[in-house]
Short mmCIF file of C-alpha atoms in Angstrom, two decimals:
data_model
loop_
_atom_site.label_atom_id
_atom_site.label_comp_id
_atom_site.label_asym_id
_atom_site.label_seq_id
_atom_site.Cartn_x
_atom_site.Cartn_y
_atom_site.Cartn_z
CA MET S 1 123.48 89.38 97.01
CA ALA S 2 119.94 90.14 98.00
CA ALA S 3 119.30 91.87 101.30
CA THR S 4 117.93 89.73 104.09
CA THR S 5 116.13 92.34 106.12
CA SER S 6 112.84 91.15 107.61
CA ARG S 7 109.58 91.88 105.86
CA SER S 8 105.97 90.96 106.24
CA PRO S 9 104.94 87.59 104.78
CA ILE S 10 103.78 87.74 101.17
CA THR S 11 101.17 85.35 99.85
CA PRO S 12 102.30 83.72 96.57
CA LEU S 13 100.34 85.17 93.69
CA ASN S 14 99.10 81.90 92.25
CA SER S 15 96.36 81.75 94.91
CA GLN S 16 95.20 85.29 94.10
CA ILE S 17 95.11 84.59 90.38
CA GLN S 18 93.29 81.30 90.75
CA ASN S 19 90.71 82.84 93.11
CA PRO S 20 89.14 85.83 91.32
CA ASN S 21 86.62 86.25 94.18
CA SER S 22 89.34 87.04 96.72
CA ASN S 23 88.46 89.78 99.21
CA ARG S 24 91.21 91.94 97.83
CA ASN S 25 90.28 93.61 94.56
CA PRO S 26 93.47 94.70 92.79
CA PHE S 27 91.48 96.49 90.11
CA SER S 28 89.39 98.70 92.41
CA THR S 29 91.73 101.69 92.26
CA LEU S 30 92.60 101.25 88.60
CA LYS S 31 89.24 101.57 86.85
CA PRO S 32 89.61 105.29 86.05
CA ILE S 33 93.04 104.57 84.54
CA GLU S 34 91.63 101.74 82.42
CA ARG S 35 88.86 104.01 81.16
CA ARG S 36 91.39 106.62 80.07
CA ARG S 37 93.43 103.94 78.35
CA ASN S 38 90.36 102.70 76.48
CA ILE S 39 89.48 106.21 75.30
CA HIS S 40 93.00 106.75 74.01
CA PHE S 41 92.97 103.34 72.34
CA HIS S 42 89.76 104.20 70.49
CA ALA S 43 91.08 107.56 69.38
CA CYS S 44 94.27 106.02 68.00
CA CYS S 45 92.44 103.29 66.15
CA THR S 46 90.02 105.62 64.39
CA GLY S 47 92.85 107.61 62.85
CA LYS S 48 94.87 104.65 61.55
CA SER S 49 95.66 104.27 57.85
CA ASN S 50 96.49 101.08 55.94
CA SER S 51 98.81 102.18 53.12
CA ASP S 52 102.45 101.73 52.01
CA LYS S 53 102.93 98.43 53.82
CA THR S 54 106.27 97.78 52.08
CA GLN S 55 107.92 101.04 53.16
CA ALA S 56 110.43 101.23 56.01
CA ILE S 57 108.79 101.15 59.41
CA GLU S 58 108.61 104.59 60.98
CA LEU S 59 109.32 105.10 64.67
CA GLN S 60 105.90 106.67 65.28
CA LYS S 61 104.19 103.63 63.78
CA LEU S 62 106.30 101.31 65.94
CA MET S 63 105.25 103.15 69.05
CA GLN S 64 101.56 102.82 68.16
CA ASP S 65 101.33 99.23 66.89
CA SER S 66 100.09 96.67 69.42
CA PRO S 67 102.15 94.95 70.62
CA TYR S 68 104.76 95.84 67.95
CA GLU S 69 103.31 93.04 65.82
CA PHE S 70 103.28 93.11 62.02
CA SER S 71 101.42 91.00 59.48
CA ALA S 72 101.51 91.15 55.72
CA ARG S 73 97.71 90.96 55.57
CA ASP S 74 96.43 92.91 58.55
CA SER S 75 96.74 96.48 59.73
CA PRO S 76 97.54 96.18 63.46
CA PRO S 77 95.57 98.05 66.12
CA SER S 78 97.16 100.81 68.21
CA LEU S 79 98.61 100.86 71.71
CA PRO S 80 97.83 103.09 74.64
CA ARG S 81 100.52 105.68 75.29
CA PRO S 82 103.70 103.81 76.34
CA LEU S 83 106.04 104.73 79.16
CA THR S 84 109.03 106.91 78.40
CA SER S 85 112.58 106.05 79.44
CA ALA S 86 112.50 108.95 81.90
CA GLN S 87 109.29 107.66 83.47
CA LEU S 88 110.80 104.19 83.81
CA SER S 89 113.87 105.65 85.55
CA ASN S 90 111.65 107.56 87.96
CA LEU S 91 109.72 104.40 88.77
CA ALA S 92 112.93 102.49 89.37
CA SER S 93 114.20 105.15 91.78
CA GLU S 94 110.90 105.00 93.62
CA GLY S 95 111.08 101.21 93.79
CA SER S 96 109.36 100.99 97.17
CA ARG S 97 106.06 101.61 95.36
CA LEU S 98 106.60 98.80 92.88
CA ARG S 99 105.40 95.23 93.30
CA VAL S 100 107.68 92.97 91.28
CA ALA S 101 106.82 89.32 90.58
CA TYR S 102 109.45 86.59 90.39
CA GLN S 103 109.32 82.81 90.15
CA GLY S 104 110.24 80.86 93.26
CA VAL S 105 110.21 81.38 97.01
CA ARG S 106 112.15 83.69 99.34
CA GLY S 107 115.87 83.36 98.77
CA ALA S 108 115.61 82.51 95.06
CA TYR S 109 118.13 84.02 92.68
CA SER S 110 115.18 85.59 90.87
CA GLU S 111 114.34 87.52 94.03
CA SER S 112 117.88 88.92 94.08
CA ALA S 113 117.51 89.87 90.41
CA ALA S 114 114.20 91.63 91.10
CA GLU S 115 115.77 93.63 93.92
CA LYS S 116 118.76 94.51 91.74
CA ALA S 117 116.48 95.66 88.92
CA TYR S 118 114.14 97.62 91.21
CA PRO S 119 115.88 98.50 94.52
CA ASN S 120 113.59 98.61 97.56
CA CYS S 121 110.74 97.02 95.62
CA GLU S 122 108.20 94.62 97.11
CA ALA S 123 109.34 91.33 95.60
CA VAL S 124 106.34 89.01 95.19
CA PRO S 125 106.93 85.23 94.86
CA CYS S 126 105.05 83.18 92.26
CA GLU S 127 105.07 79.40 92.03
CA GLN S 128 105.34 79.24 88.23
CA PHE S 129 106.59 81.43 85.40
CA ASP S 130 103.05 81.53 83.97
CA THR S 131 101.78 82.96 87.25
CA ALA S 132 104.22 85.87 87.10
CA PHE S 133 103.14 86.76 83.55
CA GLU S 134 99.46 86.64 84.54
CA ALA S 135 100.08 88.70 87.67
CA VAL S 136 101.38 91.60 85.58
CA GLU S 137 98.57 91.29 83.03
CA ARG S 138 95.92 91.37 85.76
CA TRP S 139 97.43 94.41 87.53
CA LEU S 140 98.27 92.39 90.66
CA VAL S 141 101.89 93.57 90.32
CA ASP S 142 103.67 96.31 88.40
CA ARG S 143 106.54 94.32 86.88
CA ALA S 144 107.95 90.82 86.53
CA VAL S 145 111.64 89.87 86.50
CA LEU S 146 112.20 86.43 84.97
CA PRO S 147 115.29 84.50 83.78
CA ILE S 148 115.78 84.07 80.04
CA GLU S 149 119.28 82.55 79.71
CA ASN S 150 122.28 81.36 81.68
CA SER S 151 125.90 81.49 80.57
CA LEU S 152 126.34 77.78 81.40
CA GLY S 153 122.89 76.22 81.13
CA GLY S 154 121.67 78.12 78.06
CA SER S 155 118.17 79.40 77.32
CA ILE S 156 115.07 79.14 79.50
CA HIS S 157 112.79 77.85 76.74
CA ARG S 158 109.62 78.09 78.78
CA ASN S 159 109.95 81.86 79.10
CA TYR S 160 110.59 82.28 75.37
CA ASP S 161 107.28 80.55 74.70
CA LEU S 162 105.48 82.63 77.33
CA LEU S 163 106.82 85.88 75.82
CA LEU S 164 104.90 85.07 72.66
CA ARG S 165 101.78 83.77 74.40
CA HIS S 166 101.35 86.80 76.66
CA ARG S 167 101.08 90.47 75.73
CA LEU S 168 103.82 91.89 77.95
CA HIS S 169 106.77 94.02 76.86
CA ILE S 170 110.46 93.82 77.71
CA VAL S 171 111.43 97.12 79.37
CA GLY S 172 114.89 96.18 80.63
CA GLU S 173 117.38 93.47 81.44
CA VAL S 174 119.54 92.67 84.45
CA LYS S 175 122.46 90.25 84.78
CA LEU S 176 123.15 88.42 88.03
CA ALA S 177 126.23 86.41 89.01
CA ILE S 178 125.13 82.99 90.25
CA ARG S 179 127.18 81.60 93.16
CA HIS S 180 125.95 78.20 94.30
CA CYS S 181 126.41 76.87 97.83
CA LEU S 182 125.96 73.37 99.27
CA LEU S 183 123.55 73.72 102.20
CA ALA S 184 122.45 71.33 104.94
CA ASN S 185 120.75 71.38 108.31
CA PRO S 186 122.83 72.44 111.33
CA GLY S 187 125.19 69.70 112.55
CA ILE S 188 125.11 67.79 109.26
CA LYS S 189 128.50 67.20 107.58
CA ILE S 190 129.23 66.59 103.91
CA GLU S 191 130.03 62.94 104.62
CA ASN S 192 126.51 62.49 106.07
CA LEU S 193 124.87 63.45 102.76
CA THR S 194 123.79 60.91 100.15
CA ARG S 195 121.67 63.17 97.92
CA VAL S 196 121.25 66.80 96.97
CA LEU S 197 118.15 68.74 95.83
CA SER S 198 117.97 71.75 93.53
CA HIS S 199 116.70 73.14 90.24
CA PRO S 200 117.84 71.05 87.22
CA GLN S 201 119.97 73.89 85.84
CA ALA S 202 121.68 74.44 89.19
CA LEU S 203 122.46 70.72 89.43
CA ALA S 204 123.85 70.77 85.89
CA GLN S 205 126.02 73.80 86.69
CA CYS S 206 127.55 71.91 89.65
CA GLU S 207 127.65 68.47 88.05
CA ASN S 208 131.40 67.81 88.29
CA ASN S 209 131.71 68.85 91.93
CA LEU S 210 128.59 66.94 92.97
CA THR S 211 129.87 63.84 91.18
CA LYS S 212 133.16 64.06 93.09
CA LEU S 213 131.18 64.15 96.33
CA GLY S 214 129.20 61.06 95.25
CA LEU S 215 125.82 62.74 95.76
CA VAL S 216 122.66 61.60 93.99
CA ARG S 217 120.99 64.58 92.31
CA GLU S 218 117.23 65.17 92.69
CA ALA S 219 115.51 67.91 90.69
CA VAL S 220 112.91 70.27 92.20
CA ASP S 221 111.20 73.46 90.96
CA ASP S 222 113.73 76.01 92.23
CA THR S 223 116.90 76.39 94.29
CA ALA S 224 115.40 78.25 97.24
CA GLY S 225 112.51 75.77 97.29
CA ALA S 226 115.07 73.00 97.71
CA ALA S 227 116.61 74.79 100.68
CA LYS S 228 113.17 75.35 102.20
CA HIS S 229 112.27 71.66 101.77
CA VAL S 230 115.50 70.44 103.41
CA ALA S 231 115.03 72.82 106.34
CA PHE S 232 111.30 72.31 106.95
CA HIS S 233 111.56 68.52 106.82
CA GLY S 234 114.75 68.36 108.88
CA LEU S 235 116.45 66.09 106.36
CA LYS S 236 119.68 64.55 107.59
CA ASP S 237 120.76 62.71 104.45
CA ALA S 238 120.00 65.44 101.92
CA GLY S 239 121.48 68.84 101.14
CA ALA S 240 120.47 71.61 98.76
CA VAL S 241 122.23 73.65 96.11
CA ALA S 242 121.07 77.23 96.60
CA SER S 243 122.24 80.75 97.41
CA PHE S 244 123.94 82.03 100.55
CA THR S 245 120.84 84.18 101.09
CA ALA S 246 118.64 81.06 101.13
CA ALA S 247 120.88 79.55 103.82
CA LYS S 248 120.33 82.59 106.07
CA ILE S 249 116.57 82.66 105.47
CA TYR S 250 116.00 78.96 106.23
CA GLY S 251 118.63 78.52 108.93
CA LEU S 252 120.89 76.12 107.04
CA ASP S 253 124.65 75.67 107.31
CA VAL S 254 126.86 76.43 104.30
CA LEU S 255 129.02 73.35 103.79
CA ALA S 256 130.72 74.64 100.64
CA GLN S 257 130.63 77.87 98.60
CA ASP S 258 131.08 78.50 94.88
CA ILE S 259 130.53 74.87 93.93
CA GLN S 260 129.58 75.69 90.32
CA ASP S 261 131.92 74.05 87.82
CA ASP S 262 132.66 77.36 86.10
CA SER S 263 133.16 80.60 88.00
CA ASP S 264 131.79 82.58 85.04
CA ASN S 265 128.17 81.73 85.84
CA VAL S 266 125.76 84.55 84.98
CA THR S 267 121.99 84.55 84.45
CA ARG S 268 120.29 87.20 82.34
CA PHE S 269 116.84 88.30 83.50
CA LEU S 270 114.19 90.25 81.60
CA MET S 271 112.12 93.03 83.15
CA LEU S 272 108.53 92.85 81.89
CA ALA S 273 105.71 95.41 81.98
CA ARG S 274 102.21 95.87 80.56
CA GLU S 275 103.30 98.72 78.29
CA PRO S 276 106.54 99.33 76.36
CA ILE S 277 108.95 102.19 76.89
CA ILE S 278 109.87 104.72 74.22
CA PRO S 279 113.44 103.85 73.22
CA GLY S 280 116.12 106.52 73.07
CA THR S 281 119.64 106.98 71.76
CA ASP S 282 121.22 108.49 74.88
CA LYS S 283 122.52 105.11 76.10
CA PRO S 284 123.17 101.62 74.68
CA PHE S 285 119.87 99.94 73.81
CA LYS S 286 118.98 96.39 72.89
CA THR S 287 115.95 95.23 70.89
CA SER S 288 114.32 91.79 71.02
CA ILE S 289 112.15 90.48 68.18
CA VAL S 290 110.49 87.23 67.11
CA PHE S 291 109.66 86.29 63.53
CA SER S 292 108.81 83.36 61.27
CA LEU S 293 109.79 82.63 57.67
CA GLU S 294 108.57 80.62 54.72
CA GLU S 295 110.43 77.35 54.20
CA GLY S 296 113.12 77.57 51.53
CA PRO S 297 116.87 77.70 50.88
CA GLY S 298 118.59 80.79 52.21
CA MET S 299 115.56 82.27 53.97
CA LEU S 300 117.23 82.50 57.39
CA PHE S 301 120.38 83.84 55.74
CA LYS S 302 118.32 86.60 54.11
CA ALA S 303 116.67 87.41 57.44
CA LEU S 304 119.96 87.79 59.27
CA ALA S 305 121.54 89.69 56.39
CA VAL S 306 119.18 92.65 56.93
CA PHE S 307 121.10 93.33 60.15
CA ALA S 308 124.59 92.56 58.83
CA MET S 309 124.26 94.97 55.89
CA ARG S 310 123.41 97.76 58.36
CA ASN S 311 126.25 96.89 60.74
CA ILE S 312 123.87 95.86 63.54
CA ASN S 313 125.35 93.32 65.95
CA LEU S 314 123.23 90.29 66.92
CA THR S 315 123.75 89.13 70.51
CA LYS S 316 121.31 86.19 70.60
CA ILE S 317 119.37 83.94 68.24
CA GLU S 318 117.02 81.21 69.46
CA SER S 319 114.73 78.96 67.40
CA ARG S 320 111.54 77.50 68.82
CA PRO S 321 108.95 75.27 67.09
CA LEU S 322 105.84 77.10 65.94
CA GLN S 323 103.22 75.23 67.95
CA LYS S 324 99.95 73.86 66.53
CA GLN S 325 101.27 74.00 62.98
CA ALA S 326 103.33 71.80 60.68
CA LEU S 327 104.40 72.45 57.12
CA GLN S 328 103.24 69.48 55.06
CA THR S 329 105.13 69.00 51.79
CA SER S 330 103.88 67.23 48.68
CA ASP S 331 106.32 64.38 49.23
CA ASP S 332 105.57 63.44 52.84
CA SER S 333 108.23 61.59 54.75
CA VAL S 334 107.92 58.01 55.87
CA ASN S 335 105.24 57.08 58.42
CA GLY S 336 103.19 60.18 57.68
CA PHE S 337 105.50 62.64 59.44
CA PRO S 338 105.90 66.02 57.68
CA LYS S 339 109.21 66.77 56.04
CA TYR S 340 109.46 70.29 57.46
CA PHE S 341 108.34 71.98 60.65
CA PRO S 342 107.90 75.73 61.00
CA TYR S 343 110.03 77.63 63.48
CA LEU S 344 109.95 80.95 65.28
CA PHE S 345 113.24 82.82 65.55
CA TYR S 346 113.95 85.00 68.57
CA VAL S 347 116.70 87.56 67.96
CA ASP S 348 118.34 90.19 70.18
CA PHE S 349 120.33 92.95 68.51
CA GLU S 350 122.31 95.95 69.73
CA ALA S 351 120.33 98.92 68.47
CA SER S 352 117.47 101.10 69.63
CA MET S 353 114.23 101.31 67.69
CA ALA S 354 114.89 105.07 67.68
CA ASP S 355 117.86 104.25 65.41
CA GLU S 356 117.03 104.55 61.71
CA ARG S 357 119.18 101.49 60.97
CA ALA S 358 116.94 99.32 63.17
CA GLN S 359 113.78 100.74 61.61
CA ASN S 360 115.06 100.05 58.10
CA ALA S 361 116.26 96.54 59.06
CA LEU S 362 112.79 95.59 60.33
CA GLY S 363 111.16 97.20 57.32
CA HIS S 364 113.36 95.03 55.12
CA LEU S 365 112.69 91.90 57.20
CA LYS S 366 108.95 92.53 57.03
CA GLU S 367 109.05 92.17 53.24
CA PHE S 368 109.54 88.39 53.45
CA ALA S 369 108.79 87.42 57.08
CA THR S 370 105.42 85.73 57.56
CA PHE S 371 105.24 87.10 61.11
CA LEU S 372 107.20 89.78 62.94
CA ARG S 373 106.81 91.16 66.45
CA VAL S 374 109.02 93.47 68.49
CA LEU S 375 109.08 92.18 72.08
CA GLY S 376 110.79 95.28 73.41
CA SER S 377 113.46 97.93 72.88
CA TYR S 378 115.18 98.65 76.19
CA PRO S 379 118.40 99.81 77.86
CA ALA S 380 121.13 97.16 77.78
CA ASP S 381 122.74 96.00 81.02
CA ASN S 382 126.44 96.39 80.29
CA GLY S 383 127.54 96.60 83.90
CA LEU S 384 129.07 93.95 86.13
CA PRO S 385 126.62 91.15 87.05
#
């Protein structure tokens, strides 16, 4: 559970991003760093070769390609020097210096995840997922911690799409146990409530219990935002599904705890940074990739087989439509709709990119994938949520 010690108010980042002429200039102290990064970028690019594209991908090449993206036709540019695992650990231990973006308001589960990932950090609220991505890219914050999947509600599709649209790297993961509470203003009893507000996934995770209570469900942007709305408007007929921390922050009573339908309710969050870390073999690592394939029988089977034949375990596979494209076949379907649509496949597997098996698997996949990008190779969170 996130700590509830007092802190100075933090302005949500969306206003800073939308107002580039703000008095505060987040880039003012970073210009020398950016110049060094540009010099290194130029030096790496000038020494790049473009041969042996069908050979297995070497670790050194993976650490230089930007951002771990491979094309059958293009030789990718190079990255600035990435962070090492040791440097990342040092930053985590010195979390008070880190500004970490999360989606939502104070008391959100994402805030708890950010504080679990980076203890003593300055957790910075953002109204939307997009805002958190942009905040990291524009150097307003150092990291972002965002949900990617829930054990009951499934994948957060919006963040999968944003991972591809933005140029950030996954540098870690953190799992958080989600324990929902039914909150209401002081003096309000359960029998006084007719409706309940919360995020759609939270409402879905508590559907059976809320149905038994006869409460009408109303969806809002996030759980803590629901608690804030109920408290600030002094609602007497409405409650909120949110965390115990949110109840303390907004002065609400906890009418019921652990109202989720399944006690095994865990959300997995990704830790995002501007630069990747150098993967190691000293601890369990996980690697996340995204790729696309030509349409045809057995193509996905072939793609997944490159991992099976090397005894690499897949922990997640997610398909998303490839936007702004459609594969038109010679025999179009009725009403002018295409027969096939292209898809992107997001895959997580249990291996470090420092492992030769992973390098060879991606080298093999590259032979027939039309697009391949490594989103990150990072330490796995195998502890208790």
